[in-house]
Short mmCIF file of C-alpha atoms in Angstrom, two decimals:
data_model
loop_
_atom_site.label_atom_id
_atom_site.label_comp_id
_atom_site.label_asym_id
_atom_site.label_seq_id
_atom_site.Cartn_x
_atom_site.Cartn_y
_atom_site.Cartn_z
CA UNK A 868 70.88 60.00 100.02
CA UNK A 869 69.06 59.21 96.87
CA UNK A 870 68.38 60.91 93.80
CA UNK A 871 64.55 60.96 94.82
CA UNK A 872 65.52 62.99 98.02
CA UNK A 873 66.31 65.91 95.87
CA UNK A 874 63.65 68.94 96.54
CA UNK A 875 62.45 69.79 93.38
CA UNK A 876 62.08 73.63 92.95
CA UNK A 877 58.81 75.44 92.19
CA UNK A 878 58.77 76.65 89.12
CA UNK A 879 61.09 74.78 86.98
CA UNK A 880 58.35 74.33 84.31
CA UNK A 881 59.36 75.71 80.92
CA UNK A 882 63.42 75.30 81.56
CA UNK A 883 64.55 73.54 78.64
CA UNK A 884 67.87 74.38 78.21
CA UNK A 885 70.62 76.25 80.68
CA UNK A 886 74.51 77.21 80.49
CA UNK A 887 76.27 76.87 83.58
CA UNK A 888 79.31 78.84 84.60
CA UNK A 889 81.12 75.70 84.66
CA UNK A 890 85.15 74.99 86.18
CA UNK A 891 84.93 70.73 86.52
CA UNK A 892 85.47 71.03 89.63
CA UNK A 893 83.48 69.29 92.77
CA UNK A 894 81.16 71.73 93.29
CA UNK A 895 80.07 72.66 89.71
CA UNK A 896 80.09 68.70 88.14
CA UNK A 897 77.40 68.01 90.94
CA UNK A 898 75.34 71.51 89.96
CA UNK A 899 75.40 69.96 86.42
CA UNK A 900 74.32 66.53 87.37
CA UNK A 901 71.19 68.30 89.77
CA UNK A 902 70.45 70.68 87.05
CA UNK A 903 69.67 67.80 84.58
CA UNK A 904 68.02 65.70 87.18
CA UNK A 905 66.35 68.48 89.17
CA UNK A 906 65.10 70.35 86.21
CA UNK A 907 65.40 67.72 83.41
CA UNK A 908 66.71 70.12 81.25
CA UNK A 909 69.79 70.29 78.98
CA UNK A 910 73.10 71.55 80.13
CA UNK A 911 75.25 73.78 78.02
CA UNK A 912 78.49 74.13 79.76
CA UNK A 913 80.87 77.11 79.80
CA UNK A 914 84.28 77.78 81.10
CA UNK A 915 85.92 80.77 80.63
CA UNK A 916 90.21 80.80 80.65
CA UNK A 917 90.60 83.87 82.55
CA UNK A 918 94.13 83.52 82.89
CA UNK A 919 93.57 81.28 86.22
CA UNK A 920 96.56 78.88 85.12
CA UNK A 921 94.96 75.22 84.78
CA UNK A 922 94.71 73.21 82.44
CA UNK A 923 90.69 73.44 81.10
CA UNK A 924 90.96 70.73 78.91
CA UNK A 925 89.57 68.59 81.64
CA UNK A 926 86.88 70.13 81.80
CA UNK A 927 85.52 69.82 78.39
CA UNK A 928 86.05 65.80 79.14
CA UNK A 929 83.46 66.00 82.52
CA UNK A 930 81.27 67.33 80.88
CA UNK A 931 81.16 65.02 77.92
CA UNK A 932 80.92 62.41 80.44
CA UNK A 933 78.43 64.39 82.31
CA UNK A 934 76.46 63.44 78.65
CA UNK A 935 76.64 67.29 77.31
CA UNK A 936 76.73 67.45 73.79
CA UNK A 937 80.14 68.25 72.27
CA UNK A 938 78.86 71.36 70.79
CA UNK A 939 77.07 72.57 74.11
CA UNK A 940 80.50 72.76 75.30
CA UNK A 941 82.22 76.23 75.67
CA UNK A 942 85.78 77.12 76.25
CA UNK A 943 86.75 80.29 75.73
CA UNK A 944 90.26 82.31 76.24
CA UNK A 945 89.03 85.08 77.52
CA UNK A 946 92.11 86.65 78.52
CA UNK A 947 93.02 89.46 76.35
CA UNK A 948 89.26 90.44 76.53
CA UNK A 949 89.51 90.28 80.61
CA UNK A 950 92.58 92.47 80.57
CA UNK A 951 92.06 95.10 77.83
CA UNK A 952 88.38 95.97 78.71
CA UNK A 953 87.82 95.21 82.50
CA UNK A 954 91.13 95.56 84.20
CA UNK A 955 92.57 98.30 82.33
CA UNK A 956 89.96 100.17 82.42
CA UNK A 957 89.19 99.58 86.56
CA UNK A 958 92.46 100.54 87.21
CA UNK A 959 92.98 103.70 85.22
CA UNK A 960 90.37 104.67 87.90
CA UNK A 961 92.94 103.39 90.66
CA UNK A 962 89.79 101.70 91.85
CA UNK A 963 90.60 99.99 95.48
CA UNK A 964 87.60 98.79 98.09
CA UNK A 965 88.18 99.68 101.21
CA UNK A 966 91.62 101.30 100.59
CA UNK A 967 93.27 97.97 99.59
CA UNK A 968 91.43 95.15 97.98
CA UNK A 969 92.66 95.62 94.01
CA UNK A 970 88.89 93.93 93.01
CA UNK A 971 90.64 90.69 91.51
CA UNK A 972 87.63 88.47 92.08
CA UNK A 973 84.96 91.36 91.52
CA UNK A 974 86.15 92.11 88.07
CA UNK A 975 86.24 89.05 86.45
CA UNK A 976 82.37 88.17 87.10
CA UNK A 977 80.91 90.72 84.82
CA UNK A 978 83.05 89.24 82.16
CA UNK A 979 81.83 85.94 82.69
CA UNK A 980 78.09 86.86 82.96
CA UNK A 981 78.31 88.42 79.80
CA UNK A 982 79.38 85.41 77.90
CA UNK A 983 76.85 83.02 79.67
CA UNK A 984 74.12 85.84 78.25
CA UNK A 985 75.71 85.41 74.47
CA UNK A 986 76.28 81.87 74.45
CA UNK A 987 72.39 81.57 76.10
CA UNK A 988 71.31 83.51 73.02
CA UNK A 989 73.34 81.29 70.72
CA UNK A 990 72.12 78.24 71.94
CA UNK A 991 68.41 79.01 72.66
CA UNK A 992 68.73 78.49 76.36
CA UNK A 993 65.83 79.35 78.88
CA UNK A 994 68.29 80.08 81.77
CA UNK A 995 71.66 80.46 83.52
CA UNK A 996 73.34 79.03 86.07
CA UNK A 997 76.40 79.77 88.53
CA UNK A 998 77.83 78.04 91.44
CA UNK A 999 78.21 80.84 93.61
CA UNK A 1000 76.94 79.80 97.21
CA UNK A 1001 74.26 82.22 99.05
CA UNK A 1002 76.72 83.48 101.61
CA UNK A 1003 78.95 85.65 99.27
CA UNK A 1004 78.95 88.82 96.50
CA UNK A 1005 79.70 86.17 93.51
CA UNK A 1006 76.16 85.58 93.77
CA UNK A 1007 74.88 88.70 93.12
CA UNK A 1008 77.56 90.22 90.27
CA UNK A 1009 76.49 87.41 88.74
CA UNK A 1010 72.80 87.72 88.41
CA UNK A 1011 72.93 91.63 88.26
CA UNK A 1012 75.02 91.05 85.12
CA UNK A 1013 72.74 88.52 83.71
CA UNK A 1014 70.05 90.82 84.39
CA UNK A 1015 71.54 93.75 82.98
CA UNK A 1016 72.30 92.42 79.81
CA UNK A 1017 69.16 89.81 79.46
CA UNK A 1018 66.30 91.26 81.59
CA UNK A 1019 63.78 88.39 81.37
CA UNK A 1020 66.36 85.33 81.61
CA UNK A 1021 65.65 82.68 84.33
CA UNK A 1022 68.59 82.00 86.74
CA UNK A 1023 69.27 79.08 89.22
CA UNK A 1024 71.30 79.38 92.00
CA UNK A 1025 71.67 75.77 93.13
CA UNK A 1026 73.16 76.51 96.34
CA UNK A 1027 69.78 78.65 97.74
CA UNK A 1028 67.53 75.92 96.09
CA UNK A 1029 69.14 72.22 97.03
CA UNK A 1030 69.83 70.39 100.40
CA UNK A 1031 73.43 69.68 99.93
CA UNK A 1032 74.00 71.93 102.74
CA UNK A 1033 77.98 70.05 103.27
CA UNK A 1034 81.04 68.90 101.37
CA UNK A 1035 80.01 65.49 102.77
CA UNK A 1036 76.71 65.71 101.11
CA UNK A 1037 78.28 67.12 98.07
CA UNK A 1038 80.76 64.01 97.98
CA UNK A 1039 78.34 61.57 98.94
CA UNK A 1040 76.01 62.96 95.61
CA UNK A 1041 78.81 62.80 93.57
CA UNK A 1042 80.03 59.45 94.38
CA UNK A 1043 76.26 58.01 93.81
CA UNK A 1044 75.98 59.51 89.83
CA UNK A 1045 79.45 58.46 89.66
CA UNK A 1046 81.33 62.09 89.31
CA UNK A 1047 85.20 61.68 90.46
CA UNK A 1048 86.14 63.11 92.66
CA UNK A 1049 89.81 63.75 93.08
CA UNK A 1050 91.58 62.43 96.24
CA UNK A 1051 92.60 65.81 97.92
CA UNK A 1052 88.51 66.92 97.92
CA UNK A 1053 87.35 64.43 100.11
CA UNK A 1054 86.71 65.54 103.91
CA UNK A 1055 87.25 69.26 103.96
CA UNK A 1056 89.30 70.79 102.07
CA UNK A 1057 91.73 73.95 103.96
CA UNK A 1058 90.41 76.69 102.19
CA UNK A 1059 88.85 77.47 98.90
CA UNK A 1060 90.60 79.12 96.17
CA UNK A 1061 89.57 81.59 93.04
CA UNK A 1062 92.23 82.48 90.43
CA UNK A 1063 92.39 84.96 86.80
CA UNK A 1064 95.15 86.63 85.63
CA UNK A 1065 94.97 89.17 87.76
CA UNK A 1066 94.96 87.66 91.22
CA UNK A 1067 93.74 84.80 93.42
CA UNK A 1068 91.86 85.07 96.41
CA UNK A 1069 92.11 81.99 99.08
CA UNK A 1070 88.96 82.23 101.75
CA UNK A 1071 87.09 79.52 104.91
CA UNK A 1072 88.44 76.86 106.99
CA UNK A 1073 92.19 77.61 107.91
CA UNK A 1074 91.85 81.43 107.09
CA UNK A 1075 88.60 82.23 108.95
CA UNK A 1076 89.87 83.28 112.92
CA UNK A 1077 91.40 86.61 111.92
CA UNK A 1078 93.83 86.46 114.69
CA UNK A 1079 95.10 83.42 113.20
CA UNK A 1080 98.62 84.40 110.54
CA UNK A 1081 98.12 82.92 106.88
CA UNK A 1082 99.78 80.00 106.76
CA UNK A 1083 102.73 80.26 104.32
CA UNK A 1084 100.89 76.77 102.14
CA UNK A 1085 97.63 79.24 101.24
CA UNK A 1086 99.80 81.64 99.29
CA UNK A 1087 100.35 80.06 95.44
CA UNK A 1088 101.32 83.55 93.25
CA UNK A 1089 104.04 84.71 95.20
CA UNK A 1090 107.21 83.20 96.92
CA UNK A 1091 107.90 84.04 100.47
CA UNK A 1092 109.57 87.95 100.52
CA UNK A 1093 111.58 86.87 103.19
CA UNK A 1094 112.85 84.09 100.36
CA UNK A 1095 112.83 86.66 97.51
CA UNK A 1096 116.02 87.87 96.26
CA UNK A 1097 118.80 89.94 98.25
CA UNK A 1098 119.41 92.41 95.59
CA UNK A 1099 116.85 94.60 94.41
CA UNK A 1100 115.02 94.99 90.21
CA UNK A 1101 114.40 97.76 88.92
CA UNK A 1102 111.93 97.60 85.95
CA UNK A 1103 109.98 100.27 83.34
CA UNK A 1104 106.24 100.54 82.66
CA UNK A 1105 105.42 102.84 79.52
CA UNK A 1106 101.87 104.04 79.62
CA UNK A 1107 99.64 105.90 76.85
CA UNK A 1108 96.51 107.42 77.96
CA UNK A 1109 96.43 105.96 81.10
CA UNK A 1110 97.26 102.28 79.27
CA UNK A 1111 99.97 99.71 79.59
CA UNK A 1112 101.68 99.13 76.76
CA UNK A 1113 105.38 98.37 77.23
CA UNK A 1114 107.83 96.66 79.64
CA UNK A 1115 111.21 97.43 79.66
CA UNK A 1116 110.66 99.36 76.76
CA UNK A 1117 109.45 95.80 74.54
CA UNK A 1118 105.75 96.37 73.66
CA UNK A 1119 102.94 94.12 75.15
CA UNK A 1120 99.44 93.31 74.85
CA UNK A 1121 97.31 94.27 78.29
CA UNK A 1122 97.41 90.18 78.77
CA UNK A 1123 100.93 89.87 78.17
CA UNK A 1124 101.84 92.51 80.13
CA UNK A 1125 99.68 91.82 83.34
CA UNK A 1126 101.54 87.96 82.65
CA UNK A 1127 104.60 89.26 82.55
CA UNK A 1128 104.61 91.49 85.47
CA UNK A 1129 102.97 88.91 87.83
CA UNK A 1130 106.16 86.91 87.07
CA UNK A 1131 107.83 89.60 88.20
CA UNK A 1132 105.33 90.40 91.46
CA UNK A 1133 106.01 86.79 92.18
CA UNK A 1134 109.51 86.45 92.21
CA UNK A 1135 109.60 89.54 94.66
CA UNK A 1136 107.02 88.09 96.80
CA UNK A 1137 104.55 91.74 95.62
CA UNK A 1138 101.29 91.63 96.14
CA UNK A 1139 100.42 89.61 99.17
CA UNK A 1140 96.94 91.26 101.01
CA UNK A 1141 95.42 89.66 104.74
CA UNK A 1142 91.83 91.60 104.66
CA UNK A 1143 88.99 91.56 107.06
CA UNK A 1144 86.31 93.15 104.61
CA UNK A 1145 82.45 93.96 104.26
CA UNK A 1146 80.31 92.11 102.18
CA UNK A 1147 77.85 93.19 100.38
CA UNK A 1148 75.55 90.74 101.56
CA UNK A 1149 76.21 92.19 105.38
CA UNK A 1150 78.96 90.00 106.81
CA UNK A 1151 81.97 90.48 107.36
CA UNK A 1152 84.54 88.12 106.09
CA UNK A 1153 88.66 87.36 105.80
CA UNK A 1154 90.44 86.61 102.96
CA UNK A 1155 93.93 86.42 101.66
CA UNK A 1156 94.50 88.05 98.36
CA UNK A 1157 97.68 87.92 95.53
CA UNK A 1158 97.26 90.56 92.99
CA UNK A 1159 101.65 90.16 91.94
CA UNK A 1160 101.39 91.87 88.96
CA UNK A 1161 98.06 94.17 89.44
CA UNK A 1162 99.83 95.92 92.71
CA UNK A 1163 103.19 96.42 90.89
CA UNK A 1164 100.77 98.25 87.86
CA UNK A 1165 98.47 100.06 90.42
CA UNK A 1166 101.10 101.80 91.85
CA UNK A 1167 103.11 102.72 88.48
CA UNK A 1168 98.98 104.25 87.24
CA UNK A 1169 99.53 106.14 89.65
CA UNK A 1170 102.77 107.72 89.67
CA UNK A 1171 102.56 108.36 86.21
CA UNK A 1172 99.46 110.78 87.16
CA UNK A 1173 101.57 112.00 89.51
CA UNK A 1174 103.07 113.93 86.75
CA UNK A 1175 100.13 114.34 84.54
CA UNK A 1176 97.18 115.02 86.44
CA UNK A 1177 96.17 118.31 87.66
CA UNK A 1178 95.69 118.61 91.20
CA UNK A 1179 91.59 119.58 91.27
CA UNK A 1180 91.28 116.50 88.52
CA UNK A 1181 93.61 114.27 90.11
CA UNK A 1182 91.81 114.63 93.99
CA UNK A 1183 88.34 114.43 92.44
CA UNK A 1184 89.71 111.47 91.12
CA UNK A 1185 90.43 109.97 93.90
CA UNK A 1186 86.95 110.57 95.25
CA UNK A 1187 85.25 108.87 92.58
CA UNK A 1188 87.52 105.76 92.86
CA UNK A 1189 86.13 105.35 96.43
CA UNK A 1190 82.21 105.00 94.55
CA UNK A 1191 83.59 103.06 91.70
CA UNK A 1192 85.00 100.43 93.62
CA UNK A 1193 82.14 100.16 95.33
CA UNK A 1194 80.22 99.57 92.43
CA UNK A 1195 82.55 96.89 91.10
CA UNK A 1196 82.76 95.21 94.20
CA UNK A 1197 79.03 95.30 94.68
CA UNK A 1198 78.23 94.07 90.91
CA UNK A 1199 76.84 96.79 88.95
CA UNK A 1200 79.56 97.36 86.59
CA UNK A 1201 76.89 97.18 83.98
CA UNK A 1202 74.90 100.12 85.90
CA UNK A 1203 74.67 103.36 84.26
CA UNK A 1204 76.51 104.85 87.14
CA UNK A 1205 79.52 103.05 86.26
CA UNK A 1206 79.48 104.09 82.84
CA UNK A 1207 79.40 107.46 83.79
CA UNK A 1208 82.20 107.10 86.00
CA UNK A 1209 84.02 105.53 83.09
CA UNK A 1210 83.42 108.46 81.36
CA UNK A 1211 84.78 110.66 83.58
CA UNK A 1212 87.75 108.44 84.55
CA UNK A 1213 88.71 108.23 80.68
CA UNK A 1214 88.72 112.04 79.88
CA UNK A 1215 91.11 112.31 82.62
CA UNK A 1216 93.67 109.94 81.05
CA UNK A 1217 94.09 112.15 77.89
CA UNK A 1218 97.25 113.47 78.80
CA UNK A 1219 97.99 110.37 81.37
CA UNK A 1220 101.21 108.98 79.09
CA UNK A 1221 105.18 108.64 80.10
CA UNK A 1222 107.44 105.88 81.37
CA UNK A 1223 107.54 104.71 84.95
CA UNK A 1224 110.40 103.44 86.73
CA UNK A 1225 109.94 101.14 89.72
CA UNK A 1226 112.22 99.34 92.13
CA UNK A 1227 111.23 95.10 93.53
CA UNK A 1228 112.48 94.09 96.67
CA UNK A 1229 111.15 91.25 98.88
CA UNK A 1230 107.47 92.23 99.23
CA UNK A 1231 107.65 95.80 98.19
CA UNK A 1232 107.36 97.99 95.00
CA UNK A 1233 108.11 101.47 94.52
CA UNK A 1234 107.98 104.29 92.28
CA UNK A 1235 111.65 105.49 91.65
CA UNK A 1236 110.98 108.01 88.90
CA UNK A 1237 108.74 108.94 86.17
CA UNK A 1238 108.77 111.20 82.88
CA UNK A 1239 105.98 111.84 80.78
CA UNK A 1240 106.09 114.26 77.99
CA UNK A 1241 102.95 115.56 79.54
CA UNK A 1242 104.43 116.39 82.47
CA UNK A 1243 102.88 119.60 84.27
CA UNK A 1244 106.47 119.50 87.16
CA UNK A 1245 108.10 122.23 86.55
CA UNK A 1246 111.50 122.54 88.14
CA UNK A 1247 112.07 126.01 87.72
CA UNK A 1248 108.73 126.64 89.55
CA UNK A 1249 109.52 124.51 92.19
CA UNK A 1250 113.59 124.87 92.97
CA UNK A 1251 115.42 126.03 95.89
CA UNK A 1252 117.99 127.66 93.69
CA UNK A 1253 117.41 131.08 91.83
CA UNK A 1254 114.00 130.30 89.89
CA UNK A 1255 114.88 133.64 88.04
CA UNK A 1256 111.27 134.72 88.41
CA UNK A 1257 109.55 131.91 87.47
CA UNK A 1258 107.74 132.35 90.90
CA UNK A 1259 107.03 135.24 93.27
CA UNK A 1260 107.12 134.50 96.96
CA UNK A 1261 105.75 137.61 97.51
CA UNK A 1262 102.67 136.37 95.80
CA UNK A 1263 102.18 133.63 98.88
CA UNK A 1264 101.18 136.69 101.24
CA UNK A 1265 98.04 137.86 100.05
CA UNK A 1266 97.06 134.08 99.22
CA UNK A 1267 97.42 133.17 102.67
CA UNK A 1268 95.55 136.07 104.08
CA UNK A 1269 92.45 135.27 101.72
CA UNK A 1270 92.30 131.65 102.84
CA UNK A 1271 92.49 132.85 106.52
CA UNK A 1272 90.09 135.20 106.18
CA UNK A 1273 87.17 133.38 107.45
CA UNK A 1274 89.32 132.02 110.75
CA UNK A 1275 90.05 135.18 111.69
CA UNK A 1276 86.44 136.47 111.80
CA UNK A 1277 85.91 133.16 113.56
CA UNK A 1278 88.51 134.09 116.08
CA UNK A 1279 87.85 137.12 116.73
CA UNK A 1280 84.10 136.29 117.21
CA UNK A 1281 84.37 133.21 119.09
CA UNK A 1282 87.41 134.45 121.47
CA UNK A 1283 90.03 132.31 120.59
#
């Protein structure tokens, strides 16, 4: 294949400049190396530390290589930012799709298509650019965030525009504008991979027959539970206003504490997901999540609402979790919608403050008690022992008979 096989697109007249969500690896080193021949246009690359744990340095070398200017390279620790204003505030909504997936991928693209719009601005540049392929939901969070926030901005999506359809053809490019490619990308690779601070998701090759088990060399975040330790942890989570703030009673950052409890999730072997889930685009597809730390906080959230949520504002809660992970899974977090949500979700988490106490053991987390000086339990209400008249059985009678009311006309119309 030679450069001169390329299809140009229609429509690349005006595109001067473009940042590119940019890792280094395979896949996005050849999208910068089409974008400047395709488009013969300068690249502005960005890579965003999202807590994914390698090294990015590497990165800023490709792409000086690639010939982008030093200052047209971006690399930005985004990690605090991720944490404190996209995590947190998903999962004081106890946002889940489809009853389990903990959104690790979904969040973090909103994030990154927000930078992309500022650095555009910053550097002049005509358009964006992701490496998302045209099968998958990456695709579209990223464009309806760069839409959102930059209405008029010009995007290419290589992978719905080019013909290298193949890893082969994507090696065989590289190899001929002299990208490197490292030894363990050539043929296919076993599955791909996506990793931030708050999980990593593996997908393809080896993972998609769903009757097939993960194979034990997919998972990365968490050690084996059958391999975790015999003798159970038991840990604290302080929360204010719905918030994360301390471990074990030291004070963290949203960051440090997500890092410091997916040490924890992975030492336990917490936080290991096999899902069979719907797309956005229409298909269904498998995937093998780690979320160590996120499913250890989920589940403290939520027993410290146990405590501190009232039962009409703690079930209409969970109803509007079901919409807003829907909405972060399908992209719009920057849709009006969500925002309202948020608002909703955030007045809720007023009183939403206590300590958690949870117990780690081989694969599993649980709540073990909670206190909250919030706390709307009442054990004088709700004892077996003399309540000394905090509570008036007697009071249950008429109750019931009101709520069966309407059954009994019911009955006695219908014959039952």
């Amino acid at each position: 294949m030679t450069d001169s096989s390329i299809k140009r697109p229609v429509g690349d007249a005006g595109i001067k400049r473009v940042v590119l969500a940019y890792s280094g690896g395979l896949d996005t080193s050849v999208i910068l190396k089409w974008l400047q021949q395709t488009y013969n246009c300068e690249v502005v690359t960005f890579t965003a530390d999202l807590g994914q744990g390698e090294e990015l340095e590497p990165a800023r070398r490709k792409a000086e290589l690639a010939g982008v200017k030093p200052e047209h390279i971006f690399i930005d620790d985004l990690r605090e930012e991720f944490v404190k204003d996209y995590v947190f505030p998903m999962m004081r909504a106890n946002a889940t799709y489809e009853g389990l997936y903990l959104l690790g991928t979904s969040i973090a693209r909103p994030l990154i298509a927000k930078r992309q719009i500022e650095i555009a601005r910053q550097v002049g540049a005509d358009a964006v650019s992701h490496g998302a392929t045209g099968k998958g939901n990456d695709q579209v969070r990223f464009e309806l965030g760069y839409y959102a926030l930059a209405p008029d901005i010009k995007v290419i999506a290589p992978w719905r525009e080019w013909d290298l359809t193949s890893r082969t053809r994507l090696i065989e490019f590289a190899e001929q504008n002299q990208i490197m490619v490292t030894k363990d990308k050539r043929g296919e690779s076993p599955f791909s991979t996506d990793a931030n601070l708050l999980h990593t998701s593996s997908e393809g090759k080896v993972l998609e027959d769903p009757w097939e088990e993960v194979p034990d060399y997919v998972y990365s975040r968490t050690v084996n539970p059958e391999d975790a330790p015999d003798a159970p942890e038991y840990i604290t989570i302080d929360f204010e206003r719905g918030d994360g703030v301390a471990l074990n009673g030291e004070a963290c950052s949203p960051a440090t504490l997500l890092t410091k409890l997916n040490e924890l999730g992975r030492k336990h072997g917490i936080g290991r997901l096999d899902l069979v889930e719907n797309r956005f685009v229409g298909m269904k597809s498998r995937g093998m999540y780690e979320t160590p730390g996120g499913t250890i906080y989920h589940l403290a959230h939520r027993g410290i609402e146990q405590l501190t949520l009232d039962r009409g504002a703690a079930h209409l809660k969970d109803e509007l979790a079901i919409k807003y992970a829907e909405l972060v899974y399908n992209g719009f977090w920057f849709s009006p919608e969500r925002e309202m949500l948020q608002a909703a979700v955030d007045y809720s988490q007023e009183k939403v403050s206590g300590t958690v106490r949870l117990k780690l053991y081989k694969g599993n987390v649980g709540v073990v008690g909670r206190k909250s000086p919030n706390s709307l339990y009442s054990e004088k209400v709700v004892t077996f022992e003399d309540d000394q008249g905090a509570y008036d059985q007697r009071d249950a009678e008429g109750f019931i008979k009101l709520n069966a009311l309407r059954l009994r006309l019911l009955g006695r119309r219908d014959g039952r």
